[in-house]
């Protein structure tokens, strides 16, 4: 009798378990088969979807009513939300390609915090050695005294490799600067980037990617100083003996020069060109409280200005796709958490007339200052040993 009673209890328990499974099964099945608008005929998994940025080809997850991604000729591109870091669409985002002068954005992220703009420096002959043939120059001259801010304007507006060489020497030397740029890239999760020449000059083995350049552009917009430089349209550059000359930003999407229509709401950031890299561009724009970062690497058709028109098309798509696409990845996904280290004291910045040469010329830097909702970023890195000019 005891055995029989136990058997009936066991059978009853099993029946209840089976009933429970039958009740739960439809819900589990429904969770697995919810349609994914981004994949034709495929299921959609509830919650955040995995990144597909390492996949080849164009990646996008459209919802109902999303605009069609424009057809562009660039080898690689990314459209990302600067506020959230979400990548809205991309093509071969991690393809490693020569970056040209867009790599100067990484130089600025690395060196700007440790070189106060008001510091004056007299350029020496050795600081201008090793500039590659055919480099873009702003006109830095041996024996002439410049503010650090002058040199940065030469970098951002004229893409001056001569200015880059002087800034690199001021911040520890060419190789040291390249090594610190490499470390900065890795800390930001830009693992496709290999830095060998801080000015972006064609060097065998030097590469980056559309993903990494978007990371650099987005990080730069968090700095009011970076944003001011990258959004300056025109400035005056010292020519010696109290004379100066006008320099204009070579980012035609910002200036509207050479027949390229300026993009409404454009913040900056940086363009580049070498014979090996082709045309490259990081562009950021703000509309309706939203800031997008677009990177375009090496358009294959359309001529020298195609990089701007393709960036324009991608920016238009990104603003039109707001709320109508699911992200295909994130610019924060590979970011390295900083290791604990000694506290760093703020740099003592001397009084400066930093904007003397830019006064009276239009800038769009203020737009990006609000773009990410941040105030001016204070330099919090140790100040390096800087050679000052006599009498400064």
PDB file of C-alpha atoms in Angstrom, residues 45-244:
ATOM      1  CA  UNK A  45      16.101  38.118 -30.071  1.00  0.00           C
ATOM      2  CA  UNK A  46      14.601  40.211 -27.303  1.00  0.00           C
ATOM      3  CA  UNK A  47      16.936  42.786 -25.724  1.00  0.00           C
ATOM      4  CA  UNK A  48      20.144  44.293 -27.140  1.00  0.00           C
ATOM      5  CA  UNK A  49      21.276  42.655 -30.344  1.00  0.00           C
ATOM      6  CA  UNK A  50      24.886  41.601 -30.897  1.00  0.00           C
ATOM      7  CA  UNK A  51      27.239  43.819 -32.839  1.00  0.00           C
ATOM      8  CA  UNK A  52      27.670  42.989 -36.510  1.00  0.00           C
ATOM      9  CA  UNK A  53      30.386  45.572 -37.188  1.00  0.00           C
ATOM     10  CA  UNK A  54      32.965  42.891 -37.939  1.00  0.00           C
ATOM     11  CA  UNK A  55      30.843  41.461 -40.742  1.00  0.00           C
ATOM     12  CA  UNK A  56      31.727  42.421 -44.313  1.00  0.00           C
ATOM     13  CA  UNK A  57      29.420  44.559 -46.404  1.00  0.00           C
ATOM     14  CA  UNK A  58      26.748  47.051 -45.401  1.00  0.00           C
ATOM     15  CA  UNK A  59      25.149  46.479 -42.001  1.00  0.00           C
ATOM     16  CA  UNK A  60      21.842  48.077 -40.998  1.00  0.00           C
ATOM     17  CA  UNK A  61      18.793  47.002 -38.956  1.00  0.00           C
ATOM     18  CA  UNK A  62      15.864  49.014 -40.338  1.00  0.00           C
ATOM     19  CA  UNK A  63      12.449  49.212 -38.756  1.00  0.00           C
ATOM     20  CA  UNK A  64       9.244  49.949 -40.604  1.00  0.00           C
ATOM     21  CA  UNK A  65       9.459  53.260 -42.452  1.00  0.00           C
ATOM     22  CA  UNK A  66      13.247  53.563 -42.276  1.00  0.00           C
ATOM     23  CA  UNK A  67      14.846  55.340 -45.257  1.00  0.00           C
ATOM     24  CA  UNK A  68      17.019  53.298 -47.562  1.00  0.00           C
ATOM     25  CA  UNK A  69      20.766  53.542 -46.899  1.00  0.00           C
ATOM     26  CA  UNK A  70      22.358  55.622 -49.665  1.00  0.00           C
ATOM     27  CA  UNK A  71      24.544  53.881 -52.180  1.00  0.00           C
ATOM     28  CA  UNK A  72      28.078  55.298 -51.835  1.00  0.00           C
ATOM     29  CA  UNK A  73      31.397  54.253 -53.355  1.00  0.00           C
ATOM     30  CA  UNK A  74      33.655  54.502 -50.271  1.00  0.00           C
ATOM     31  CA  UNK A  75      35.552  51.367 -49.297  1.00  0.00           C
ATOM     32  CA  UNK A  76      34.444  51.829 -45.705  1.00  0.00           C
ATOM     33  CA  UNK A  77      32.085  54.115 -43.750  1.00  0.00           C
ATOM     34  CA  UNK A  78      30.245  54.494 -40.446  1.00  0.00           C
ATOM     35  CA  UNK A  79      27.242  56.501 -39.267  1.00  0.00           C
ATOM     36  CA  UNK A  80      27.062  56.824 -35.467  1.00  0.00           C
ATOM     37  CA  UNK A  81      25.205  58.784 -32.805  1.00  0.00           C
ATOM     38  CA  UNK A  82      27.777  60.931 -30.994  1.00  0.00           C
ATOM     39  CA  UNK A  83      25.728  61.068 -27.812  1.00  0.00           C
ATOM     40  CA  UNK A  84      25.027  57.367 -27.284  1.00  0.00           C
ATOM     41  CA  UNK A  85      27.857  55.864 -29.319  1.00  0.00           C
ATOM     42  CA  UNK A  86      25.363  53.669 -31.179  1.00  0.00           C
ATOM     43  CA  UNK A  87      26.354  52.815 -34.750  1.00  0.00           C
ATOM     44  CA  UNK A  88      23.279  53.242 -36.949  1.00  0.00           C
ATOM     45  CA  UNK A  89      24.801  51.721 -40.077  1.00  0.00           C
ATOM     46  CA  UNK A  90      28.214  50.840 -41.438  1.00  0.00           C
ATOM     47  CA  UNK A  91      30.089  49.245 -44.281  1.00  0.00           C
ATOM     48  CA  UNK A  92      33.232  47.231 -43.515  1.00  0.00           C
ATOM     49  CA  UNK A  93      33.613  49.244 -40.310  1.00  0.00           C
ATOM     50  CA  UNK A  94      36.772  47.444 -39.176  1.00  0.00           C
ATOM     51  CA  UNK A  95      38.509  47.286 -42.550  1.00  0.00           C
ATOM     52  CA  UNK A  96      42.063  48.510 -41.995  1.00  0.00           C
ATOM     53  CA  UNK A  97      43.014  51.293 -44.391  1.00  0.00           C
ATOM     54  CA  UNK A  98      45.494  54.189 -44.470  1.00  0.00           C
ATOM     55  CA  UNK A  99      43.855  57.128 -42.629  1.00  0.00           C
ATOM     56  CA  UNK A 100      45.799  60.088 -44.077  1.00  0.00           C
ATOM     57  CA  UNK A 101      45.414  63.310 -42.054  1.00  0.00           C
ATOM     58  CA  UNK A 102      42.297  62.164 -40.210  1.00  0.00           C
ATOM     59  CA  UNK A 103      44.860  60.526 -37.887  1.00  0.00           C
ATOM     60  CA  UNK A 104      45.647  64.043 -36.657  1.00  0.00           C
ATOM     61  CA  UNK A 105      42.466  63.803 -34.582  1.00  0.00           C
ATOM     62  CA  UNK A 106      44.182  61.115 -32.508  1.00  0.00           C
ATOM     63  CA  UNK A 107      47.234  63.370 -32.205  1.00  0.00           C
ATOM     64  CA  UNK A 108      44.983  66.092 -30.792  1.00  0.00           C
ATOM     65  CA  UNK A 109      43.296  63.714 -28.340  1.00  0.00           C
ATOM     66  CA  UNK A 110      46.737  62.689 -27.107  1.00  0.00           C
ATOM     67  CA  UNK A 111      48.625  65.991 -27.044  1.00  0.00           C
ATOM     68  CA  UNK A 112      46.070  68.800 -26.606  1.00  0.00           C
ATOM     69  CA  UNK A 113      45.602  68.149 -22.863  1.00  0.00           C
ATOM     70  CA  UNK A 114      49.330  68.522 -22.115  1.00  0.00           C
ATOM     71  CA  UNK A 115      50.238  71.572 -24.223  1.00  0.00           C
ATOM     72  CA  UNK A 116      48.558  74.777 -22.991  1.00  0.00           C
ATOM     73  CA  UNK A 117      47.572  76.957 -25.942  1.00  0.00           C
ATOM     74  CA  UNK A 118      49.129  80.142 -24.534  1.00  0.00           C
ATOM     75  CA  UNK A 119      52.675  78.793 -24.343  1.00  0.00           C
ATOM     76  CA  UNK A 120      55.080  80.466 -26.784  1.00  0.00           C
ATOM     77  CA  UNK A 121      57.821  78.519 -28.524  1.00  0.00           C
ATOM     78  CA  UNK A 122      60.595  79.474 -30.940  1.00  0.00           C
ATOM     79  CA  UNK A 123      60.994  76.786 -33.593  1.00  0.00           C
ATOM     80  CA  UNK A 124      64.405  75.154 -34.055  1.00  0.00           C
ATOM     81  CA  UNK A 125      65.796  73.677 -37.252  1.00  0.00           C
ATOM     82  CA  UNK A 126      65.830  70.105 -35.945  1.00  0.00           C
ATOM     83  CA  UNK A 127      62.095  70.265 -35.173  1.00  0.00           C
ATOM     84  CA  UNK A 128      61.295  70.579 -38.872  1.00  0.00           C
ATOM     85  CA  UNK A 129      63.428  67.654 -40.041  1.00  0.00           C
ATOM     86  CA  UNK A 130      61.870  64.531 -41.498  1.00  0.00           C
ATOM     87  CA  UNK A 131      58.770  66.129 -43.018  1.00  0.00           C
ATOM     88  CA  UNK A 132      57.672  63.845 -45.850  1.00  0.00           C
ATOM     89  CA  UNK A 133      57.885  65.002 -49.489  1.00  0.00           C
ATOM     90  CA  UNK A 134      54.609  66.451 -50.726  1.00  0.00           C
ATOM     91  CA  UNK A 135      53.317  67.084 -47.191  1.00  0.00           C
ATOM     92  CA  UNK A 136      50.710  69.755 -46.600  1.00  0.00           C
ATOM     93  CA  UNK A 137      52.318  72.722 -44.812  1.00  0.00           C
ATOM     94  CA  UNK A 138      51.023  75.793 -43.008  1.00  0.00           C
ATOM     95  CA  UNK A 139      54.301  77.727 -43.170  1.00  0.00           C
ATOM     96  CA  UNK A 140      56.029  77.126 -39.824  1.00  0.00           C
ATOM     97  CA  UNK A 141      59.514  78.651 -40.039  1.00  0.00           C
ATOM     98  CA  UNK A 142      62.723  78.084 -38.108  1.00  0.00           C
ATOM     99  CA  UNK A 143      63.525  80.874 -35.656  1.00  0.00           C
ATOM    100  CA  UNK A 144      59.962  82.177 -35.590  1.00  0.00           C
ATOM    101  CA  UNK A 145      57.959  82.231 -32.339  1.00  0.00           C
ATOM    102  CA  UNK A 146      54.459  80.769 -32.197  1.00  0.00           C
ATOM    103  CA  UNK A 147      51.843  80.150 -29.590  1.00  0.00           C
ATOM    104  CA  UNK A 148      50.883  76.506 -29.260  1.00  0.00           C
ATOM    105  CA  UNK A 149      47.370  77.576 -30.266  1.00  0.00           C
ATOM    106  CA  UNK A 150      48.789  78.900 -33.576  1.00  0.00           C
ATOM    107  CA  UNK A 151      50.279  75.493 -34.273  1.00  0.00           C
ATOM    108  CA  UNK A 152      47.000  73.721 -33.525  1.00  0.00           C
ATOM    109  CA  UNK A 153      45.168  75.996 -35.927  1.00  0.00           C
ATOM    110  CA  UNK A 154      47.797  75.099 -38.491  1.00  0.00           C
ATOM    111  CA  UNK A 155      47.040  71.417 -37.860  1.00  0.00           C
ATOM    112  CA  UNK A 156      43.241  71.594 -37.927  1.00  0.00           C
ATOM    113  CA  UNK A 157      42.779  74.141 -40.704  1.00  0.00           C
ATOM    114  CA  UNK A 158      45.720  73.566 -43.059  1.00  0.00           C
ATOM    115  CA  UNK A 159      46.596  70.022 -41.975  1.00  0.00           C
ATOM    116  CA  UNK A 160      50.151  71.318 -41.622  1.00  0.00           C
ATOM    117  CA  UNK A 161      52.640  68.514 -41.110  1.00  0.00           C
ATOM    118  CA  UNK A 162      55.229  71.154 -40.172  1.00  0.00           C
ATOM    119  CA  UNK A 163      53.047  72.181 -37.231  1.00  0.00           C
ATOM    120  CA  UNK A 164      52.593  68.515 -36.270  1.00  0.00           C
ATOM    121  CA  UNK A 165      56.361  67.972 -36.144  1.00  0.00           C
ATOM    122  CA  UNK A 166      56.857  70.916 -33.777  1.00  0.00           C
ATOM    123  CA  UNK A 167      53.981  69.848 -31.501  1.00  0.00           C
ATOM    124  CA  UNK A 168      55.328  66.299 -31.389  1.00  0.00           C
ATOM    125  CA  UNK A 169      58.772  67.555 -30.373  1.00  0.00           C
ATOM    126  CA  UNK A 170      57.226  69.737 -27.671  1.00  0.00           C
ATOM    127  CA  UNK A 171      55.368  66.747 -26.256  1.00  0.00           C
ATOM    128  CA  UNK A 172      58.293  64.350 -26.014  1.00  0.00           C
ATOM    129  CA  UNK A 173      59.511  63.611 -29.532  1.00  0.00           C
ATOM    130  CA  UNK A 174      58.257  61.921 -32.690  1.00  0.00           C
ATOM    131  CA  UNK A 175      58.494  58.291 -31.569  1.00  0.00           C
ATOM    132  CA  UNK A 176      57.237  59.005 -28.080  1.00  0.00           C
ATOM    133  CA  UNK A 177      54.220  60.841 -29.477  1.00  0.00           C
ATOM    134  CA  UNK A 178      53.437  57.954 -31.831  1.00  0.00           C
ATOM    135  CA  UNK A 179      53.662  55.492 -28.927  1.00  0.00           C
ATOM    136  CA  UNK A 180      51.340  57.578 -26.756  1.00  0.00           C
ATOM    137  CA  UNK A 181      48.892  57.947 -29.655  1.00  0.00           C
ATOM    138  CA  UNK A 182      48.893  54.163 -29.987  1.00  0.00           C
ATOM    139  CA  UNK A 183      48.165  53.765 -26.272  1.00  0.00           C
ATOM    140  CA  UNK A 184      45.391  56.362 -26.473  1.00  0.00           C
ATOM    141  CA  UNK A 185      43.795  54.549 -29.405  1.00  0.00           C
ATOM    142  CA  UNK A 186      43.745  51.264 -27.499  1.00  0.00           C
ATOM    143  CA  UNK A 187      42.263  52.889 -24.403  1.00  0.00           C
ATOM    144  CA  UNK A 188      39.413  54.177 -26.577  1.00  0.00           C
ATOM    145  CA  UNK A 189      38.786  50.753 -28.089  1.00  0.00           C
ATOM    146  CA  UNK A 190      40.270  51.725 -31.453  1.00  0.00           C
ATOM    147  CA  UNK A 191      42.032  48.411 -31.984  1.00  0.00           C
ATOM    148  CA  UNK A 192      42.344  48.640 -35.768  1.00  0.00           C
ATOM    149  CA  UNK A 193      44.706  51.619 -35.572  1.00  0.00           C
ATOM    150  CA  UNK A 194      48.467  51.347 -35.875  1.00  0.00           C
ATOM    151  CA  UNK A 195      50.368  54.623 -35.480  1.00  0.00           C
ATOM    152  CA  UNK A 196      53.789  55.053 -37.073  1.00  0.00           C
ATOM    153  CA  UNK A 197      53.698  58.680 -38.259  1.00  0.00           C
ATOM    154  CA  UNK A 198      51.702  61.105 -36.051  1.00  0.00           C
ATOM    155  CA  UNK A 199      50.892  63.379 -39.004  1.00  0.00           C
ATOM    156  CA  UNK A 200      49.115  60.623 -40.971  1.00  0.00           C
ATOM    157  CA  UNK A 201      51.735  60.620 -43.732  1.00  0.00           C
ATOM    158  CA  UNK A 202      51.732  57.421 -45.807  1.00  0.00           C
ATOM    159  CA  UNK A 203      53.922  54.936 -43.951  1.00  0.00           C
ATOM    160  CA  UNK A 204      53.967  51.170 -44.601  1.00  0.00           C
ATOM    161  CA  UNK A 205      51.892  49.453 -41.931  1.00  0.00           C
ATOM    162  CA  UNK A 206      50.102  52.578 -40.685  1.00  0.00           C
ATOM    163  CA  UNK A 207      46.341  51.920 -40.708  1.00  0.00           C
ATOM    164  CA  UNK A 208      43.064  52.798 -39.055  1.00  0.00           C
ATOM    165  CA  UNK A 209      39.397  52.081 -39.821  1.00  0.00           C
ATOM    166  CA  UNK A 210      36.082  53.847 -40.233  1.00  0.00           C
ATOM    167  CA  UNK A 211      35.119  52.549 -36.776  1.00  0.00           C
ATOM    168  CA  UNK A 212      38.249  53.923 -35.140  1.00  0.00           C
ATOM    169  CA  UNK A 213      38.052  57.300 -36.857  1.00  0.00           C
ATOM    170  CA  UNK A 214      34.455  57.638 -35.639  1.00  0.00           C
ATOM    171  CA  UNK A 215      35.704  56.858 -32.126  1.00  0.00           C
ATOM    172  CA  UNK A 216      38.326  59.627 -32.421  1.00  0.00           C
ATOM    173  CA  UNK A 217      35.856  62.151 -33.790  1.00  0.00           C
ATOM    174  CA  UNK A 218      33.330  61.426 -31.075  1.00  0.00           C
ATOM    175  CA  UNK A 219      35.965  61.623 -28.322  1.00  0.00           C
ATOM    176  CA  UNK A 220      37.205  64.938 -29.699  1.00  0.00           C
ATOM    177  CA  UNK A 221      33.748  66.497 -29.478  1.00  0.00           C
ATOM    178  CA  UNK A 222      33.847  65.992 -25.714  1.00  0.00           C
ATOM    179  CA  UNK A 223      36.625  68.609 -25.567  1.00  0.00           C
ATOM    180  CA  UNK A 224      35.637  72.248 -26.013  1.00  0.00           C
ATOM    181  CA  UNK A 225      39.173  73.030 -27.178  1.00  0.00           C
ATOM    182  CA  UNK A 226      39.213  70.295 -29.817  1.00  0.00           C
ATOM    183  CA  UNK A 227      35.743  71.336 -30.949  1.00  0.00           C
ATOM    184  CA  UNK A 228      36.736  74.973 -31.280  1.00  0.00           C
ATOM    185  CA  UNK A 229      39.742  74.154 -33.439  1.00  0.00           C
ATOM    186  CA  UNK A 230      37.994  71.636 -35.692  1.00  0.00           C
ATOM    187  CA  UNK A 231      35.077  74.009 -36.279  1.00  0.00           C
ATOM    188  CA  UNK A 232      37.112  77.120 -37.118  1.00  0.00           C
ATOM    189  CA  UNK A 233      36.560  78.228 -40.692  1.00  0.00           C
ATOM    190  CA  UNK A 234      39.317  80.851 -41.014  1.00  0.00           C
ATOM    191  CA  UNK A 235      42.111  82.231 -38.850  1.00  0.00           C
ATOM    192  CA  UNK A 236      45.304  84.238 -39.168  1.00  0.00           C
ATOM    193  CA  UNK A 237      48.683  82.538 -38.952  1.00  0.00           C
ATOM    194  CA  UNK A 238      51.872  84.367 -37.856  1.00  0.00           C
ATOM    195  CA  UNK A 239      54.218  85.268 -40.690  1.00  0.00           C
ATOM    196  CA  UNK A 240      56.914  87.035 -38.686  1.00  0.00           C
ATOM    197  CA  UNK A 241      57.684  90.681 -37.802  1.00  0.00           C
ATOM    198  CA  UNK A 242      54.091  91.299 -36.759  1.00  0.00           C
ATOM    199  CA  UNK A 243      52.687  90.168 -40.097  1.00  0.00           C
ATOM    200  CA  UNK A 244      50.159  87.366 -40.457  1.00  0.00           C
TER     201      UNK A 244
END
